[in-house]
Each structure stands twice: as structure tokens, then as C-alpha cells.
PDB file of C-alpha atoms in Angstrom:
ATOM      1  CA  ASN A  25      14.264  -9.491  -2.790  1.00  0.00           C
ATOM      2  CA  PHE A  26      11.869  -6.836  -4.037  1.00  0.00           C
ATOM      3  CA  SER A  27      10.357  -6.919  -7.471  1.00  0.00           C
ATOM      4  CA  THR A  28       7.299  -5.849  -9.416  1.00  0.00           C
ATOM      5  CA  PRO A  29       4.803  -8.383 -10.716  1.00  0.00           C
ATOM      6  CA  THR A  30       3.998  -7.954 -14.374  1.00  0.00           C
ATOM      7  CA  ILE A  31       2.101 -10.857 -15.957  1.00  0.00           C
ATOM      8  CA  PRO A  32      -0.235 -13.103 -13.912  1.00  0.00           C
ATOM      9  CA  GLU A  33       1.174 -16.527 -12.998  1.00  0.00           C
ATOM     10  CA  TYR A  34       4.733 -15.747 -14.189  1.00  0.00           C
ATOM     11  CA  GLY A  35       7.876 -14.639 -12.374  1.00  0.00           C
ATOM     12  CA  VAL A  36       7.218 -12.665  -9.204  1.00  0.00           C
ATOM     13  CA  SER A  37       3.474 -13.171  -9.534  1.00  0.00           C
ATOM     14  CA  LYS A  38       3.904 -16.953  -9.559  1.00  0.00           C
ATOM     15  CA  MET A  39       6.340 -16.826  -6.627  1.00  0.00           C
ATOM     16  CA  TYR A  40       3.924 -14.671  -4.626  1.00  0.00           C
ATOM     17  CA  ASN A  41       1.046 -17.063  -5.376  1.00  0.00           C
ATOM     18  CA  ASN A  42       3.194 -19.925  -4.012  1.00  0.00           C
ATOM     19  CA  SER A  43       4.033 -17.948  -0.847  1.00  0.00           C
ATOM     20  CA  ASP A  44       2.083 -17.280   2.343  1.00  0.00           C
ATOM     21  CA  GLN A  45       0.702 -14.143   0.576  1.00  0.00           C
ATOM     22  CA  ARG A  46       0.944 -11.428   3.216  1.00  0.00           C
ATOM     23  CA  CYS A  47      -1.223  -8.386   2.543  1.00  0.00           C
ATOM     24  CA  TRP A  48      -1.636  -5.111   4.440  1.00  0.00           C
ATOM     25  CA  PHE A  49      -5.038  -5.250   6.130  1.00  0.00           C
ATOM     26  CA  ILE A  50      -6.719  -2.215   7.605  1.00  0.00           C
ATOM     27  CA  THR A  51      -9.636  -2.151  10.031  1.00  0.00           C
ATOM     28  CA  CYS A  52     -12.326   0.434   9.441  1.00  0.00           C
ATOM     29  CA  PRO A  53     -12.804   2.386  12.687  1.00  0.00           C
ATOM     30  CA  HIS A  54     -16.454   3.003  11.787  1.00  0.00           C
ATOM     31  CA  CYS A  55     -17.739  -0.526  11.057  1.00  0.00           C
ATOM     32  CA  ASN A  56     -14.811  -2.675  12.294  1.00  0.00           C
ATOM     33  CA  HIS A  57     -14.452  -4.641   9.032  1.00  0.00           C
ATOM     34  CA  SER A  58     -10.879  -5.735   8.287  1.00  0.00           C
ATOM     35  CA  TYR A  59      -9.724  -5.986   4.677  1.00  0.00           C
ATOM     36  CA  GLU A  60      -6.971  -5.393   2.136  1.00  0.00           C
ATOM     37  CA  MET A  61      -7.520  -2.134   0.287  1.00  0.00           C
ATOM     38  CA  ASP A  62      -8.663  -2.543  -3.301  1.00  0.00           C
ATOM     39  CA  PHE A  63      -8.448   0.218  -5.903  1.00  0.00           C
ATOM     40  CA  GLU A  64     -11.854  -0.503  -7.455  1.00  0.00           C
ATOM     41  CA  LYS A  65     -13.611  -0.765  -4.083  1.00  0.00           C
ATOM     42  CA  ASN A  66     -11.834   1.819  -1.931  1.00  0.00           C
ATOM     43  CA  VAL A  67     -11.065   4.821  -4.152  1.00  0.00           C
ATOM     44  CA  TYR A  68     -14.171   6.968  -4.316  1.00  0.00           C
ATOM     45  CA  ARG A  69     -14.847  10.019  -6.507  1.00  0.00           C
ATOM     46  CA  LEU A  70     -16.472  12.736  -4.427  1.00  0.00           C
ATOM     47  CA  PRO A  71     -19.561  14.527  -5.739  1.00  0.00           C
ATOM     48  CA  SER A  72     -18.432  17.784  -7.411  1.00  0.00           C
ATOM     49  CA  GLN A  73     -19.962  20.088  -4.784  1.00  0.00           C
ATOM     50  CA  LEU A  74     -18.252  18.228  -1.935  1.00  0.00           C
ATOM     51  CA  ALA A  75     -15.010  17.954  -3.929  1.00  0.00           C
ATOM     52  CA  SER A  76     -14.754  21.724  -4.426  1.00  0.00           C
ATOM     53  CA  LYS A  77     -15.577  22.316  -0.744  1.00  0.00           C
ATOM     54  CA  GLN A  78     -12.896  19.853   0.425  1.00  0.00           C
ATOM     55  CA  GLY A  79     -10.300  20.746  -2.219  1.00  0.00           C
ATOM     56  CA  ARG A  80      -9.950  17.182  -3.465  1.00  0.00           C
ATOM     57  CA  LYS A  81     -11.726  14.991  -6.005  1.00  0.00           C
ATOM     58  CA  TYR A  82     -11.170  11.535  -4.494  1.00  0.00           C
ATOM     59  CA  MET A  83     -10.929   9.871  -1.118  1.00  0.00           C
ATOM     60  CA  TYR A  84     -10.302   6.422   0.269  1.00  0.00           C
ATOM     61  CA  ARG A  85     -13.433   4.965   1.773  1.00  0.00           C
ATOM     62  CA  CYS A  86     -14.587   1.728   3.347  1.00  0.00           C
ATOM     63  CA  HIS A  87     -16.508  -0.392   0.871  1.00  0.00           C
ATOM     64  CA  TYR A  88     -18.605  -1.824   3.713  1.00  0.00           C
ATOM     65  CA  CYS A  89     -19.913   1.312   5.431  1.00  0.00           C
ATOM     66  CA  GLY A  90     -18.926   4.075   2.961  1.00  0.00           C
ATOM     67  CA  LYS A  91     -17.083   6.165   5.570  1.00  0.00           C
ATOM     68  CA  GLU A  92     -13.676   7.723   4.940  1.00  0.00           C
ATOM     69  CA  ILE A  93     -10.490   5.744   5.528  1.00  0.00           C
ATOM     70  CA  THR A  94      -7.974   8.216   6.922  1.00  0.00           C
ATOM     71  CA  ASP A  95      -4.174   8.205   6.786  1.00  0.00           C
ATOM     72  CA  LYS A  96      -4.191   7.219  10.454  1.00  0.00           C
ATOM     73  CA  THR A  97      -6.286   4.129   9.679  1.00  0.00           C
ATOM     74  CA  ARG A  98      -4.014   3.148   6.794  1.00  0.00           C
ATOM     75  CA  ILE A  99      -0.915   3.455   9.013  1.00  0.00           C
ATOM     76  CA  LYS A 100      -2.437   1.244  11.713  1.00  0.00           C
ATOM     77  CA  GLY A 101      -2.834  -1.696   9.349  1.00  0.00           C
ATOM     78  CA  GLN A 102      -0.919  -4.922   9.645  1.00  0.00           C
ATOM     79  CA  PHE A 103       0.266  -7.725   7.406  1.00  0.00           C
ATOM     80  CA  LYS A 104      -1.948 -10.824   7.421  1.00  0.00           C
ATOM     81  CA  SER A 105      -1.318 -14.016   5.520  1.00  0.00           C
ATOM     82  CA  LEU A 106      -3.894 -15.212   3.002  1.00  0.00           C
ATOM     83  CA  SER A 107      -2.211 -18.653   2.953  1.00  0.00           C
ATOM     84  CA  PRO A 108      -0.965 -19.238   6.516  1.00  0.00           C
ATOM     85  CA  SER A 109      -0.410 -22.960   5.882  1.00  0.00           C
ATOM     86  CA  VAL A 110       2.514 -22.112   3.562  1.00  0.00           C
ATOM     87  CA  LYS A 111       5.619 -22.009   5.757  1.00  0.00           C
ATOM     88  CA  SER A 112       8.395 -22.274   3.162  1.00  0.00           C
ATOM     89  CA  LEU A 113       8.076 -18.848   1.494  1.00  0.00           C
ATOM     90  CA  ARG A 114       6.971 -15.445   2.730  1.00  0.00           C
ATOM     91  CA  GLY A 115       5.509 -13.081   0.153  1.00  0.00           C
ATOM     92  CA  TYR A 116       4.392  -9.487   0.672  1.00  0.00           C
ATOM     93  CA  HIS A 117       2.001  -7.504  -1.494  1.00  0.00           C
ATOM     94  CA  LEU A 118       2.697  -3.762  -1.318  1.00  0.00           C
ATOM     95  CA  THR A 119       0.463  -1.123  -2.847  1.00  0.00           C
ATOM     96  CA  LYS A 120       0.746   2.654  -2.834  1.00  0.00           C
ATOM     97  CA  MET A 121      -2.743   2.823  -1.323  1.00  0.00           C
ATOM     98  CA  VAL A 122      -1.328   2.012   2.106  1.00  0.00           C
ATOM     99  CA  ASN A 123       1.252   4.814   1.976  1.00  0.00           C
ATOM    100  CA  PRO A 124      -0.152   7.751   3.997  1.00  0.00           C
ATOM    101  CA  ARG A 125       1.839  10.203   1.860  1.00  0.00           C
ATOM    102  CA  ILE A 126      -0.150   9.194  -1.223  1.00  0.00           C
ATOM    103  CA  SER A 127      -3.690  10.531  -1.280  1.00  0.00           C
ATOM    104  CA  ALA A 128      -6.451   9.115  -3.436  1.00  0.00           C
ATOM    105  CA  ASP A 129      -6.041  12.200  -5.674  1.00  0.00           C
ATOM    106  CA  ASP A 130      -2.309  11.429  -6.009  1.00  0.00           C
ATOM    107  CA  LEU A 131      -3.080   7.829  -6.947  1.00  0.00           C
ATOM    108  CA  ILE A 132      -5.584   8.875  -9.627  1.00  0.00           C
ATOM    109  CA  ALA A 133      -3.110  11.448 -11.016  1.00  0.00           C
ATOM    110  CA  SER A 134      -0.489   8.714 -11.225  1.00  0.00           C
ATOM    111  CA  LYS A 135      -2.965   6.381 -12.969  1.00  0.00           C
ATOM    112  CA  ASP A 136      -3.841   9.080 -15.493  1.00  0.00           C
ATOM    113  CA  GLY A 137      -0.135   9.687 -16.155  1.00  0.00           C
ATOM    114  CA  TYR A 138       0.532   6.182 -17.423  1.00  0.00           C
ATOM    115  CA  ARG A 139       0.134   5.357 -21.082  1.00  0.00           C
ATOM    116  CA  ARG A 140      -0.640   1.717 -20.337  1.00  0.00           C
ATOM    117  CA  LYS A 141      -3.131   0.454 -17.753  1.00  0.00           C
ATOM    118  CA  ALA A 142      -0.743  -2.417 -16.978  1.00  0.00           C
ATOM    119  CA  ASP A 143       1.919   0.030 -15.739  1.00  0.00           C
ATOM    120  CA  PHE A 144      -0.460   1.498 -13.150  1.00  0.00           C
ATOM    121  CA  TYR A 145      -1.450  -1.965 -11.931  1.00  0.00           C
ATOM    122  CA  ASN A 146       2.171  -3.187 -11.847  1.00  0.00           C
ATOM    123  CA  PHE A 147       3.940  -0.168 -10.369  1.00  0.00           C
ATOM    124  CA  ASP A 148       1.304   1.551  -8.211  1.00  0.00           C
ATOM    125  CA  LEU A 149      -0.965  -1.291  -7.135  1.00  0.00           C
ATOM    126  CA  GLY A 150       1.760  -3.958  -7.087  1.00  0.00           C
ATOM    127  CA  MET A 151      -0.422  -6.330  -9.081  1.00  0.00           C
ATOM    128  CA  PRO A 152       0.163  -8.401 -12.205  1.00  0.00           C
ATOM    129  CA  TYR A 153      -1.905  -7.320 -15.175  1.00  0.00           C
ATOM    130  CA  SER A 154      -2.525  -8.619 -18.642  1.00  0.00           C
ATOM    131  CA  GLU A 155      -5.078  -7.504 -21.193  1.00  0.00           C
ATOM    132  CA  LYS A 156      -7.259 -10.478 -22.029  1.00  0.00           C
ATOM    133  CA  THR A 157      -7.155  -9.564 -25.708  1.00  0.00           C
ATOM    134  CA  THR A 158      -3.354  -9.634 -25.950  1.00  0.00           C
ATOM    135  CA  ALA A 159      -2.350 -12.246 -23.387  1.00  0.00           C
ATOM    136  CA  LEU A 160      -0.135 -15.034 -24.664  1.00  0.00           C
ATOM    137  CA  THR A 161      -1.612 -18.380 -23.777  1.00  0.00           C
ATOM    138  CA  LYS A 162      -0.644 -22.004 -24.097  1.00  0.00           C
ATOM    139  CA  GLU A 163      -3.241 -22.272 -26.870  1.00  0.00           C
ATOM    140  CA  ILE A 164      -1.450 -19.589 -28.901  1.00  0.00           C
ATOM    141  CA  LEU A 165       2.078 -20.927 -28.328  1.00  0.00           C
ATOM    142  CA  GLU A 166       1.372 -24.641 -28.730  1.00  0.00           C
ATOM    143  CA  PRO A 167       0.745 -24.580 -32.529  1.00  0.00           C
ATOM    144  CA  LEU A 168       3.944 -22.574 -33.041  1.00  0.00           C
ATOM    145  CA  LYS A 169       6.161 -25.346 -31.758  1.00  0.00           C
ATOM    146  CA  THR A 170       5.079 -27.613 -34.597  1.00  0.00           C
ATOM    147  CA  THR A 171       4.487 -25.134 -37.433  1.00  0.00           C
ATOM    148  CA  LEU A 172       7.711 -23.225 -36.849  1.00  0.00           C
ATOM    149  CA  GLY A 173       9.758 -26.143 -35.562  1.00  0.00           C
ATOM    150  CA  PHE A 174      10.233 -24.730 -32.044  1.00  0.00           C
ATOM    151  CA  ILE A 175      11.543 -27.221 -29.541  1.00  0.00           C
ATOM    152  CA  TYR A 176       9.673 -25.519 -26.741  1.00  0.00           C
ATOM    153  CA  ASP A 177       7.649 -27.838 -24.562  1.00  0.00           C
ATOM    154  CA  MET A 178       5.087 -26.215 -22.249  1.00  0.00           C
ATOM    155  CA  ARG A 179       6.216 -28.596 -19.480  1.00  0.00           C
ATOM    156  CA  GLY A 180       9.834 -27.463 -19.683  1.00  0.00           C
ATOM    157  CA  PHE A 181      13.041 -28.710 -21.276  1.00  0.00           C
ATOM    158  CA  ALA A 182      14.594 -32.104 -20.752  1.00  0.00           C
ATOM    159  CA  ASP A 183      18.112 -31.072 -21.748  1.00  0.00           C
ATOM    160  CA  PRO A 184      19.729 -27.650 -21.146  1.00  0.00           C
ATOM    161  CA  ASP A 185      21.096 -27.751 -24.715  1.00  0.00           C
ATOM    162  CA  ASP A 186      17.520 -27.806 -26.020  1.00  0.00           C
ATOM    163  CA  TYR A 187      16.659 -24.276 -24.861  1.00  0.00           C
ATOM    164  CA  ALA A 188      15.027 -21.952 -27.344  1.00  0.00           C
ATOM    165  CA  VAL A 189      14.570 -18.241 -26.736  1.00  0.00           C
ATOM    166  CA  MET A 190      11.829 -16.176 -28.286  1.00  0.00           C
ATOM    167  CA  GLY A 191      10.870 -12.514 -27.910  1.00  0.00           C
ATOM    168  CA  VAL A 192       7.344 -11.348 -28.552  1.00  0.00           C
ATOM    169  CA  ASP A 193       6.144  -7.760 -28.828  1.00  0.00           C
ATOM    170  CA  GLN A 194       2.497  -7.734 -27.816  1.00  0.00           C
ATOM    171  CA  GLY A 195       2.138  -4.022 -28.489  1.00  0.00           C
ATOM    172  CA  ASP A 196      -0.068  -1.774 -26.438  1.00  0.00           C
TER     173      ASP A 196
END
């Protein structure tokens, strides 16, 4: 099954965290470091003079040596497990950064096209995302079960007839 993580520690995100967590690792041909690409570390804005000369504003680069990570390097990556001791569930993290058809400029254009930062993280980086200021927590929900009479128990429900459903609009 394929799905997109949305909120940390829920749904697909929780399942992935309980899996063997396979990520696409690349090896920098310049310094030989092997790592999973990270948007904050590997997308680099070129200086304006170099950008106009090369006809692009951004590039992927190794965060260890600073040299460019080419499409060829991204293609040659391989999945490695972050939790190899987990044998019961395989989980794969896919990000658009490993797709050789998507340049760093394309990724930034996509990011700038989203209204919400969470959408970029969810759909392009394949990562769960939640604003710390708007995240629902146990501390927020717990008082509601007594003040509003909710039967929700943070540990789950004892009887299927006891289910309560609630929708919350967190806004953007």
C-alpha cells in the first residue's frame, strides 16, 4: 500500500516508524559519504552570478563536501534500513529529491506553489508535518473528555459501542 504521511506519529507516519524504515541512500562520489537526502541540508541556492551563468537558481549538493550531487548519483542510490532489527514490517520513505526528473529548481517551484508548508512536506518530501503552534496534543484533548462529556480515552476504547467521533478544523 502507498500513502502519504500527514501528522507525525499517526496513521502512515506511525506505521512507518514501526517498520524497518527503508530510505534511499546516495553516496557522494566526491567524498564517499553515504546518506539520505534532506531538503534543508542538500538543496543549495546558487550565488546569483553563478545561477545566471548556469541557468538555474538551485542545485542538490553534498552537505559534507559541498560538491554537486548529480542526477546520476541520485539514480545510483539504494534503499537501506534504519531499523534492520524490525522484520515484521517493511516501510519505504520516498521523496521527490531522489527522482532524477525533478531538479532542485523544480522542487523549490513546487514548494513555492503550495499554500501550506505541510503540503510540501507531505506530498513532495514524503514526511509528516505539523505546526507546533496548532498541533493537537493529549494535553489539549484530555480536558475536553471531562468538560464536554466525551467518552474518549487516550488509551483507546474498551467497547466498540463506546466510540465517539470528533472533527477538528485546525485552520492554516
